[in-house]
Coordinates of C-alpha atoms and ligand atoms in Angstrom, one line a residue:
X1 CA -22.6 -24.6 -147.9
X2 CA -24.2 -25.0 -144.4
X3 CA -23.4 -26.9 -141.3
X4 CA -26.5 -28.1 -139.7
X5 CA -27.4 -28.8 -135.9
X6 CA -29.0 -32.1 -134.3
X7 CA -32.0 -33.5 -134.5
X8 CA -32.9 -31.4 -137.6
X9 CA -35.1 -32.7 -140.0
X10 CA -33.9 -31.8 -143.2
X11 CA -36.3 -32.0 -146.5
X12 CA -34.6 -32.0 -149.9
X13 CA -35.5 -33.1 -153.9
X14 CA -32.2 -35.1 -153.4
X15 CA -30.2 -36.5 -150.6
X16 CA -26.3 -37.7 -151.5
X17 CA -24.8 -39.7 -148.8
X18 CA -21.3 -40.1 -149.1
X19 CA -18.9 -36.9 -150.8
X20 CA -16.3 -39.3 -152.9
X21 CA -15.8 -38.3 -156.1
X22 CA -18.6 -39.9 -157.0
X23 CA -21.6 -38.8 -154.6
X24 CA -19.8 -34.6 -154.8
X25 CA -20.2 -35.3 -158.3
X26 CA -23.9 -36.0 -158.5
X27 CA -24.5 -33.6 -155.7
X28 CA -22.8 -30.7 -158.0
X29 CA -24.6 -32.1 -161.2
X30 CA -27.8 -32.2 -159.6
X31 CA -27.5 -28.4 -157.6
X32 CA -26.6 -27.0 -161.3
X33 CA -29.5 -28.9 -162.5
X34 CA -31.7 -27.0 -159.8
X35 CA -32.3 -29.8 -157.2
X36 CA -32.6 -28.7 -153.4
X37 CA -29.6 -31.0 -152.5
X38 CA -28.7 -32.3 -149.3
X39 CA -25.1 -34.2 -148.9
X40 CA -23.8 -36.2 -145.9
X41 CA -20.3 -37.3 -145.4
X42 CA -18.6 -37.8 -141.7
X43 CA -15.5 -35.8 -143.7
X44 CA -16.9 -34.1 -146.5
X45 CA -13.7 -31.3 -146.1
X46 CA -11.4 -33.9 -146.2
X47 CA -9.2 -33.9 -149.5
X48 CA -9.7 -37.3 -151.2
X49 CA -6.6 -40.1 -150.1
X50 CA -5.9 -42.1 -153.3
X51 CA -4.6 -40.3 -156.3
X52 CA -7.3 -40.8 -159.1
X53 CA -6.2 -41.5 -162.8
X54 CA -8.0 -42.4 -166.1
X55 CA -7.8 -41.7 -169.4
X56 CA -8.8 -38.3 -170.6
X57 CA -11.1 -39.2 -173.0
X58 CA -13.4 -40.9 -170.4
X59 CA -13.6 -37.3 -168.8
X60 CA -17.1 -36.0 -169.4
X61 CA -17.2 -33.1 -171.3
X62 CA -18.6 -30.5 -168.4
X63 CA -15.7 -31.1 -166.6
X64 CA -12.9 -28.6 -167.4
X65 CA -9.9 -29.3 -167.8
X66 CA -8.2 -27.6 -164.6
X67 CA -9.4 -30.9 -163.0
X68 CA -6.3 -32.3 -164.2
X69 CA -2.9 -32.6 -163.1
X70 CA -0.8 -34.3 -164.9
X71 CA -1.3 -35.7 -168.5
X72 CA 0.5 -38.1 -170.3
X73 CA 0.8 -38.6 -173.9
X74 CA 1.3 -42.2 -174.7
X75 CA 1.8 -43.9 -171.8
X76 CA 3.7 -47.0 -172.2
X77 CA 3.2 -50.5 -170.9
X78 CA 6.0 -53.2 -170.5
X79 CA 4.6 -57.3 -171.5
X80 CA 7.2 -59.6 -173.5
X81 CA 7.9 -56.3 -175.3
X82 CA 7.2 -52.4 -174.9
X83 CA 4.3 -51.1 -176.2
X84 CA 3.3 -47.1 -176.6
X85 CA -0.3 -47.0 -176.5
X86 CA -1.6 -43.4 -178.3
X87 CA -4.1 -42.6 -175.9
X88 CA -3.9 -40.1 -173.8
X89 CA -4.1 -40.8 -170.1
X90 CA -4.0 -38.6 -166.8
X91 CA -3.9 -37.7 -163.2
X92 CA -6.3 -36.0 -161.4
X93 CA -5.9 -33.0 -159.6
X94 CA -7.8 -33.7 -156.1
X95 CA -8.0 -30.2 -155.4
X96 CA -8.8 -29.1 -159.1
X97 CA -11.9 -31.8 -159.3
X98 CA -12.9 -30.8 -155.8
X99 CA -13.0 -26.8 -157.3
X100 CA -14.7 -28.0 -160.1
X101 CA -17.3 -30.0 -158.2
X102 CA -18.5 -27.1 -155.6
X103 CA -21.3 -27.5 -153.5
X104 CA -21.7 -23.7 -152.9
X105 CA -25.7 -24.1 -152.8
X106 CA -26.2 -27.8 -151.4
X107 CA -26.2 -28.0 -147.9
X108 CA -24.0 -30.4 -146.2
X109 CA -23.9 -31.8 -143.3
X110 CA -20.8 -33.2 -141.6
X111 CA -22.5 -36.5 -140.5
X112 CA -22.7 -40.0 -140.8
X113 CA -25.6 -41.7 -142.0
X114 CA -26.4 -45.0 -139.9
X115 CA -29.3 -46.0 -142.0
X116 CA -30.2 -45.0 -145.8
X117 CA -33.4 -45.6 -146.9
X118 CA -34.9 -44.9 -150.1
X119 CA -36.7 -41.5 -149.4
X120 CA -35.1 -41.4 -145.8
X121 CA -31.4 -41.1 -144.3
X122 CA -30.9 -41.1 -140.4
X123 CA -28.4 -39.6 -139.1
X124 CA -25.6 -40.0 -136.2
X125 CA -26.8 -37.0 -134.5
X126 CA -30.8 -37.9 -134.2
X127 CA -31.0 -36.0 -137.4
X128 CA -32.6 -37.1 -140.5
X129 CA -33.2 -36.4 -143.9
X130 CA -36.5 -36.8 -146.1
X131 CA -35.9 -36.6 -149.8
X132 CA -37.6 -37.3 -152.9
X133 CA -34.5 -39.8 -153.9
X134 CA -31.6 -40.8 -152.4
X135 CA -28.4 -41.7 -153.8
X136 CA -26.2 -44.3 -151.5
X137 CA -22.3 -43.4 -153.0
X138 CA -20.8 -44.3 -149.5
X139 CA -17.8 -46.4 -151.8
X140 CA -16.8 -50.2 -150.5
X141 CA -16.6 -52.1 -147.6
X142 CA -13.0 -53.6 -147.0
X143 CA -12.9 -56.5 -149.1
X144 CA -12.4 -59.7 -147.2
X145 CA -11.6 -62.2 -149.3
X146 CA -13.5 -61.5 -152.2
X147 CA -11.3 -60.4 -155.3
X148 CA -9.2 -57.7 -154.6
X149 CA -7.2 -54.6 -156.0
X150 CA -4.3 -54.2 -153.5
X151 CA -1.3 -51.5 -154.1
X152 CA 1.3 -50.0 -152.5
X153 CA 2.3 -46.8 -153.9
X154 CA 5.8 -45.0 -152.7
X155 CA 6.1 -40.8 -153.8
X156 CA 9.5 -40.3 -154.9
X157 CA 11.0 -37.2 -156.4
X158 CA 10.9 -36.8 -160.4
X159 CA 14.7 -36.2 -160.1
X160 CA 15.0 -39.8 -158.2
X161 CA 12.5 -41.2 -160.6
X162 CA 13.8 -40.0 -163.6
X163 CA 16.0 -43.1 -164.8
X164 CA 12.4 -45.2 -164.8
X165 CA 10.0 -42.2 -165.5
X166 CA 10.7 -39.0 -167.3
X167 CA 8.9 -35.9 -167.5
X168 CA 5.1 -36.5 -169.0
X169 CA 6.0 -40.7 -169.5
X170 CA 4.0 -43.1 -167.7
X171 CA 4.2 -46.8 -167.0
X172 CA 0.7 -47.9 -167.2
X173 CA 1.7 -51.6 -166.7
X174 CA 5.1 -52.7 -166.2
X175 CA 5.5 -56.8 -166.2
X176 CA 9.1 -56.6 -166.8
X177 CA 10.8 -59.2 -164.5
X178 CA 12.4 -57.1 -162.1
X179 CA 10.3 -57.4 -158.7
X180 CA 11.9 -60.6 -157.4
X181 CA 9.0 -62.6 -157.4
X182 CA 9.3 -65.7 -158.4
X183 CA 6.9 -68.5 -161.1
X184 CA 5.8 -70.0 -158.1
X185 CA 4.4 -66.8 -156.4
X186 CA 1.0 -64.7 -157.5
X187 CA 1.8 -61.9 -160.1
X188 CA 1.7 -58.0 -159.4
X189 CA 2.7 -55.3 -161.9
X190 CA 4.1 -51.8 -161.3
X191 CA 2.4 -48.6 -162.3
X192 CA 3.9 -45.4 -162.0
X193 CA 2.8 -42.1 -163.1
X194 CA 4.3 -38.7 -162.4
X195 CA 1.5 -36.4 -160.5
X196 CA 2.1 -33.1 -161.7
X197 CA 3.7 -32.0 -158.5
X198 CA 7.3 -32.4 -158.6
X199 CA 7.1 -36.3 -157.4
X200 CA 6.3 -39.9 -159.0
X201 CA 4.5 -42.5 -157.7
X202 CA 5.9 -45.8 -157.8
X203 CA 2.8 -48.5 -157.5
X204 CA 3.6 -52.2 -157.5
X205 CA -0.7 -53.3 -158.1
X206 CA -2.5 -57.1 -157.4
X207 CA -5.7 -57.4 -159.3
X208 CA -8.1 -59.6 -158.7
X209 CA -6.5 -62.1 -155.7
X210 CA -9.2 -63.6 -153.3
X211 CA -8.1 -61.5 -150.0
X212 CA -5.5 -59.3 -152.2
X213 CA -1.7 -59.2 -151.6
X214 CA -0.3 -57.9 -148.1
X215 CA 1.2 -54.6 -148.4
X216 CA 5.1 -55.7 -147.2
X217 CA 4.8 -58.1 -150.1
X218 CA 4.3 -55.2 -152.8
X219 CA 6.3 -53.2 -150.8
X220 CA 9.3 -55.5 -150.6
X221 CA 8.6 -55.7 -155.4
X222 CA 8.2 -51.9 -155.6
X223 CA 11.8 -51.5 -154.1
X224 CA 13.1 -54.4 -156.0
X225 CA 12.0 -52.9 -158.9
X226 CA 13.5 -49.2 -158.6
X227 CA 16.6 -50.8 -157.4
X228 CA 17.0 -52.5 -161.0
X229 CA 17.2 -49.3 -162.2
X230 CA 19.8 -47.7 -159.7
X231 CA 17.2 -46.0 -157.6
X232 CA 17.6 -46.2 -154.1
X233 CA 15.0 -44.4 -151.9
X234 CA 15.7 -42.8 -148.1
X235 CA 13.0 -44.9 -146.5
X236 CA 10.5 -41.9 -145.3
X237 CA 8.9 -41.4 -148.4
X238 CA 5.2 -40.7 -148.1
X239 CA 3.4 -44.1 -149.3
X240 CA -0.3 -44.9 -150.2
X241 CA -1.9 -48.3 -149.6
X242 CA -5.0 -49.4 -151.7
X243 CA -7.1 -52.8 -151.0
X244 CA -10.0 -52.8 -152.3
X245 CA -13.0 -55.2 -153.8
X246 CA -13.4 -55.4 -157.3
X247 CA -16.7 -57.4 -157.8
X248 CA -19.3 -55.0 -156.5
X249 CA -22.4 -55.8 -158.9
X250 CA -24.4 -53.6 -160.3
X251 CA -27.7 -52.8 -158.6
X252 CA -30.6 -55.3 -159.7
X253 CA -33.3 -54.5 -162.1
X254 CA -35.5 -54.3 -159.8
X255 CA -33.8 -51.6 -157.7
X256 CA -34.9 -48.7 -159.4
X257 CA -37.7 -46.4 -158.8
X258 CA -40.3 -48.0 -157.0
X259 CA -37.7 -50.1 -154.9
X260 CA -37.2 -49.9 -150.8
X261 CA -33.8 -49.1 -151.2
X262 CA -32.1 -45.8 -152.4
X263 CA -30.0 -45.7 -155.6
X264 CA -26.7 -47.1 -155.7
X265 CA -23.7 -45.3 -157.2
X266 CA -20.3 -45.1 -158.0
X267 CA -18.4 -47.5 -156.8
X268 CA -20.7 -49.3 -154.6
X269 CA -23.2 -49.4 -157.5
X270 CA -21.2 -51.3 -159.7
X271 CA -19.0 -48.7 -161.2
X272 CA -15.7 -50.2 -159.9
X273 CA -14.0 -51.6 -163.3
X274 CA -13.6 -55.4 -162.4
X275 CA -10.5 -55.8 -164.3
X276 CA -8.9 -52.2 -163.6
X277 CA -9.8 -50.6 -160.1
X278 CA -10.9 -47.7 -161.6
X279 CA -14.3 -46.2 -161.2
X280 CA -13.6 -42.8 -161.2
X281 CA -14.2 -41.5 -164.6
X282 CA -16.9 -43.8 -165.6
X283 CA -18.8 -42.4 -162.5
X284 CA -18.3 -38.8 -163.5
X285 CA -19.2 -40.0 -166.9
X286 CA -22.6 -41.2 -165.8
X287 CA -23.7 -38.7 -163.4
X288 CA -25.8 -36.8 -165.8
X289 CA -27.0 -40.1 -167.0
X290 CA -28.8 -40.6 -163.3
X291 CA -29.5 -36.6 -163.3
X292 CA -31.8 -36.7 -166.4
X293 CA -33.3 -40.1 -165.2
X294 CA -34.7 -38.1 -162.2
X295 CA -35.8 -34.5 -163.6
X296 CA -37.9 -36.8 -166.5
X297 CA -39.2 -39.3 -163.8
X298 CA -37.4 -42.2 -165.6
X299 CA -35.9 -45.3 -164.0
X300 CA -32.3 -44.1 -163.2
X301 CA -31.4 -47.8 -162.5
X302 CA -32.7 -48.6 -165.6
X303 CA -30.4 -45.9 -167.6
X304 CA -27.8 -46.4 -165.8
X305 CA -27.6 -50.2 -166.9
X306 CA -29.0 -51.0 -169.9
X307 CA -28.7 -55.0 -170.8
X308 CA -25.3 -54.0 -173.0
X309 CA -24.1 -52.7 -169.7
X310 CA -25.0 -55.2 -167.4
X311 CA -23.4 -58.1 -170.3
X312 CA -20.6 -56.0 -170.4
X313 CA -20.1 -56.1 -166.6
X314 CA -20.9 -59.6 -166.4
X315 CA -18.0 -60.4 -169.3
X316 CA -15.6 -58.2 -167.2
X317 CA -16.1 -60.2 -164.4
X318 CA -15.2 -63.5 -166.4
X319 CA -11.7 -61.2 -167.0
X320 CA -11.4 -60.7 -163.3
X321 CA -11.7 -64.4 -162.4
X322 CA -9.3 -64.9 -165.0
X323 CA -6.6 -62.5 -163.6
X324 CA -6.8 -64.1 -160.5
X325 CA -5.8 -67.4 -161.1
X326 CA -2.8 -66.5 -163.5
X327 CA 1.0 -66.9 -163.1
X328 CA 3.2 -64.3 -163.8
X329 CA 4.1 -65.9 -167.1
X330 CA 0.7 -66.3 -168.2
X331 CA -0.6 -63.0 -167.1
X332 CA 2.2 -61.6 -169.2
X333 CA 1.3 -63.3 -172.4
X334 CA -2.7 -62.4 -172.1
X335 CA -1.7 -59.1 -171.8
X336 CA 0.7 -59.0 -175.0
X337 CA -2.4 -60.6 -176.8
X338 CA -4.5 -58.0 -175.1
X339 CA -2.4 -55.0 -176.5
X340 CA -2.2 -55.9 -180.1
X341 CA -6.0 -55.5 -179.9
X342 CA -7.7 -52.4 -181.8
X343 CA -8.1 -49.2 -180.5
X344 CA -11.7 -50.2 -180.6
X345 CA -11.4 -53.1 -178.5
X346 CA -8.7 -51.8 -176.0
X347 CA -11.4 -49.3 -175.1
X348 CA -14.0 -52.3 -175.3
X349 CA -12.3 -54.3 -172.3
X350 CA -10.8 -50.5 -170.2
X351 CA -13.1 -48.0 -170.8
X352 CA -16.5 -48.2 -172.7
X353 CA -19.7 -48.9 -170.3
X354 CA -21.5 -50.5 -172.8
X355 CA -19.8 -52.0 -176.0
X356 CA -20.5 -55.9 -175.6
X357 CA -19.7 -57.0 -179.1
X358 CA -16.1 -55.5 -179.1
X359 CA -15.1 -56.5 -175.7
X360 CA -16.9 -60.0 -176.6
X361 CA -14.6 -60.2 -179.4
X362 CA -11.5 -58.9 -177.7
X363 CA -12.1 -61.4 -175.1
X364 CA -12.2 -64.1 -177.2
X365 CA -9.1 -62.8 -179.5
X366 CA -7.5 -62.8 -175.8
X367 CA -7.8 -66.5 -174.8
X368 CA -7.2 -67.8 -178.6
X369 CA -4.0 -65.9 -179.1
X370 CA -2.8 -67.0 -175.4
X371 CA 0.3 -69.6 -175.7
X372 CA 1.3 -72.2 -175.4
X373 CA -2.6 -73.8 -175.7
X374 CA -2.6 -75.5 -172.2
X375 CA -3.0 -72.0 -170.6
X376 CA -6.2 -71.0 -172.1
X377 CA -7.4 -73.2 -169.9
X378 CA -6.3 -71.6 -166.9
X379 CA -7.7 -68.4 -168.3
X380 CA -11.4 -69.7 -168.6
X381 CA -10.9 -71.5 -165.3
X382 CA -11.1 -75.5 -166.3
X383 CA -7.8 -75.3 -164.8
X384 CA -6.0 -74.1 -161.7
X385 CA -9.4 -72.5 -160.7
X386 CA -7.8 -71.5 -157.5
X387 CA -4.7 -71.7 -157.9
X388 CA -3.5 -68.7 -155.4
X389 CA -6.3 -69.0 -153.1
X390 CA -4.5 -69.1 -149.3
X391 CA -1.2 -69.0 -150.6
X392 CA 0.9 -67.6 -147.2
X393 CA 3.1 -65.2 -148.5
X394 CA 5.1 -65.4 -144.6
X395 CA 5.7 -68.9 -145.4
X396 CA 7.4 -68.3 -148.4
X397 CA 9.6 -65.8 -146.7
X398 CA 10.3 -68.0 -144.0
X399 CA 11.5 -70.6 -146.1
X400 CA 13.2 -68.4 -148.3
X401 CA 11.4 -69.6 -151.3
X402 CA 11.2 -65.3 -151.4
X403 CA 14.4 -62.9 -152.1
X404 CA 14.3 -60.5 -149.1
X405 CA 16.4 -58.2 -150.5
X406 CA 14.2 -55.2 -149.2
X407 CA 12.7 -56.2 -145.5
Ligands
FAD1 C1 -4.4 -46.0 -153.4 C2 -5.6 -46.0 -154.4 C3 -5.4 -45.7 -155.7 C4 -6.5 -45.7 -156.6 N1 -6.4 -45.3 -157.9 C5 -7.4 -45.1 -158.7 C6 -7.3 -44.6 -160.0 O1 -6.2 -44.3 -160.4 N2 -8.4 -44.4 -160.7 C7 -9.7 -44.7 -160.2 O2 -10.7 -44.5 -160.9 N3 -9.8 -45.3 -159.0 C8 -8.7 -45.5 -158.2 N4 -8.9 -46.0 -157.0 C9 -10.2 -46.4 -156.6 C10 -10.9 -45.2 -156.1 O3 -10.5 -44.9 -154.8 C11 -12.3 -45.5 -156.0 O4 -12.7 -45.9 -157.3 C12 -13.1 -44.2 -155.7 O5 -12.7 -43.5 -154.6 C13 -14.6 -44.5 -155.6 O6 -15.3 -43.3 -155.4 P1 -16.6 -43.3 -154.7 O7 -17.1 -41.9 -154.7 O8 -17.6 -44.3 -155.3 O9 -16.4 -43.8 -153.2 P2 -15.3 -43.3 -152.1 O10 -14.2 -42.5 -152.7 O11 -15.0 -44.5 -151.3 O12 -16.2 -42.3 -151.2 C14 -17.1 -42.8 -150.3 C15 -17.5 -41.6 -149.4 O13 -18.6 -42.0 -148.6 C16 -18.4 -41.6 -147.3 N5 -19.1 -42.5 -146.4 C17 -18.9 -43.8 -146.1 N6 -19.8 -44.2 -145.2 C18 -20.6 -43.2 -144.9 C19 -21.7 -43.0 -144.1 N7 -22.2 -44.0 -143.3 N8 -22.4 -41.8 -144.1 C20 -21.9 -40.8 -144.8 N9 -20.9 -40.9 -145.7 C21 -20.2 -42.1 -145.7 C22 -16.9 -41.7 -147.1 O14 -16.5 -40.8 -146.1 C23 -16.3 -41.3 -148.4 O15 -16.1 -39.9 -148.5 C24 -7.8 -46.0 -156.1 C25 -7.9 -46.4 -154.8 C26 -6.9 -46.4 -153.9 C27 -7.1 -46.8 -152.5

């Protein structure tokens, strides 16, 4: 690894800009492929902030397993009733996936791109880069109010946790009523997962709002929800926030080879799971997918998303709109619907990249087992089409419409 001065002009067979998972990914892929790689990230020592989880078998196979911290059996998600879902799921280790993906013989420079071109990345120093391809994985802008993952995660010691989450459980979804929100307010679930280092994190998680949930708000549920089960924190936990978009498209057709603009990857090229906030996995899972596309010469846009792919993302998107109109109650019963589906078609709608016909079919199953009928039209979006759109979440504490049982 090398730290370069200004004004350099720095020729490579492959220029990553932005070290996420994603872009230190392809940059490791591609130097063990035997590309002359260049990487630029403002940060690219800094230790990831979120904690990243997936389900194992979306790992690729090249990665080993030290990149994980924490793996949980069956984790278990809460609708109208408990259900163990037999799949294995886990938490990354940041530093173990950072080992893993080393960048001993790319060089990288501690910069920030300020324009990225397809063959040409300027950087904030003067300095620029000239490379055969380059691959944008700089992640998301903040969202706006486009549709949004928003989270607020509190670490709490397994010992504190352990009357909600034992040792190797994991509470994928948890839509038991215990966060004090009430029918007339937008829905949020809790996740929580241990992390393999003597703590749990407690996660109280908005998908798909216009503008996302404020963090107080899923602050105020998360505690509302430990205290159901007797868990009182101290107040100085560490916490995480997340708020995030979750409809960044794939790149267009016509983005690929020949195109002005470099490739897009990751998260900002489309990889974001519009129904799940993850991205992760699916990224790692496809990096050799783009590798291959450029030692053969291929269209790496092109491999990347295939028409299954794209329909697939396009249905996902229709599950997104539909998560972000739903009540509580409503949300509740399309996901108890949703988790009597096969294995097949669990994987269809979480997981597979390209798998049209069972996610079209588990999609469908969704809405028609959805009750009473009225609300499958809500879930399509006849209905109530914006139902939570500006909805002033102050407001409702101010007229205490809200329980502020935990300012
Ligand atoms: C609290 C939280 C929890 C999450 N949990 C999960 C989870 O369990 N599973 C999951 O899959 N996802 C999760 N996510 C989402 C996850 O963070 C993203 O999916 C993931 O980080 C996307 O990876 P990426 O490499 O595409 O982009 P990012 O991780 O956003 O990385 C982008 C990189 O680009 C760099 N960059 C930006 N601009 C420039 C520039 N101009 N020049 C150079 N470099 C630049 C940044 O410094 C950064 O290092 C979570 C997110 C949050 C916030």
């Amino acid at each position: 690894m090398a730290a370069m001065s200004a004004h350099h002009v720095h020729r490579a067979d492959l220029c990553v800009v932005g070290l996420g998972p994603t872009g230190r990914a392809v940059a490791h892929r591609a130097m063990r492929a035997g590309f002359d790689v260049v990487a630029v990230d403002p940060r690219p020592e800094r230790l990831w902030p979120p904690t990243f989880s997936c389900w194992v078998d979306e790992l690729p196979q090249w990665l080993p397993h030290s990149a994980i911290a924490q793996r949980i059996e069956a984790p278990t998600v809460w609708t109208r009733s408990q259900h163990r879902i037999e799949r294995p799921y886990c938490v990354l280790s940041k530093p173990g996936l950072r080992e893993v993906l080393a960048l001993d013989d790319a060089t990288v420079l501690a910069q920030r791109a300020t324009a990225v071109g397809a063959h040409r990345v300027e950087l904030q120093d003067g300095g620029t880069v000239t490379a055969t391809t380059v691959v944008d994985t700089r992640g998301l802008a903040a969202p706006g109010s486009r549709r949004t993952a928003s989270a607020h995660g509190i670490f709490v010691d397994a010992e504190v946790a352990a009357p909600m989450v034992g040792d190797g459980e994991g509470l994928l979804l948890d839509w038991r009523d215990e966060n004090g929100a009430g029918p007339g307010e937008p829905p949020s679930f809790l996740y929580a997962v241990p992390l393999g280092d003597g703590t749990v994190i407690f996660e109280e998680t908005s998908l798909g709002l216009r503008g996302g949930m404020p963090q107080h708000e899923l602050r105020r549920r998360t505690l509302n929800r430990l205290a159901a089960h007797g868990i009182r924190l101290r107040g100085d936990e560490p916490a995480e926030a997340a708020h995030y978009p979750l409809d960044q498209p794939p790149p267009p057709v016509r983005a690929g080879l020949r195109a002005a603009d470099p490739i897009r990857f990751g998260s900002r090229g489309g990889m974001m799971h519009p129904c799940t906030g993850y991205s992760v996995a699916d990224s790692l899972a496809l990096v050799d997918t783009l590798i291959e596309a450029l030692r053969t010469g291929t269209d790496p846009v092109r491999a990347l998303w295939p028409w299954q792919a794209r329909l697939v993302y396009w249905m996902r998107t229709r599950g997104l709109y539909g998560l972000g109109r739903l009540t509580t109650a409503q949300s509740i019963s399309m996901f108890e619907a949703f988790f009597t589906a096969s294995p097949r078609q669990q994987r269809a709608l979480l997981s597979d990249h390209d798998d049209y016909a069972a996610l079209g079919a588990v999609l469908f199953m969704t809405v028609s087992r959805t009750w009473p009928f009225r609300w499958r039209y809500d879930l399509v979006g006849w209905t109530n089409r914006n139902r939570w759109v500006d909805y002033d979440y102050q407001a409702a504490i101010a007229s205490g419409q809200v329980d502020r049982l935990f300012p």
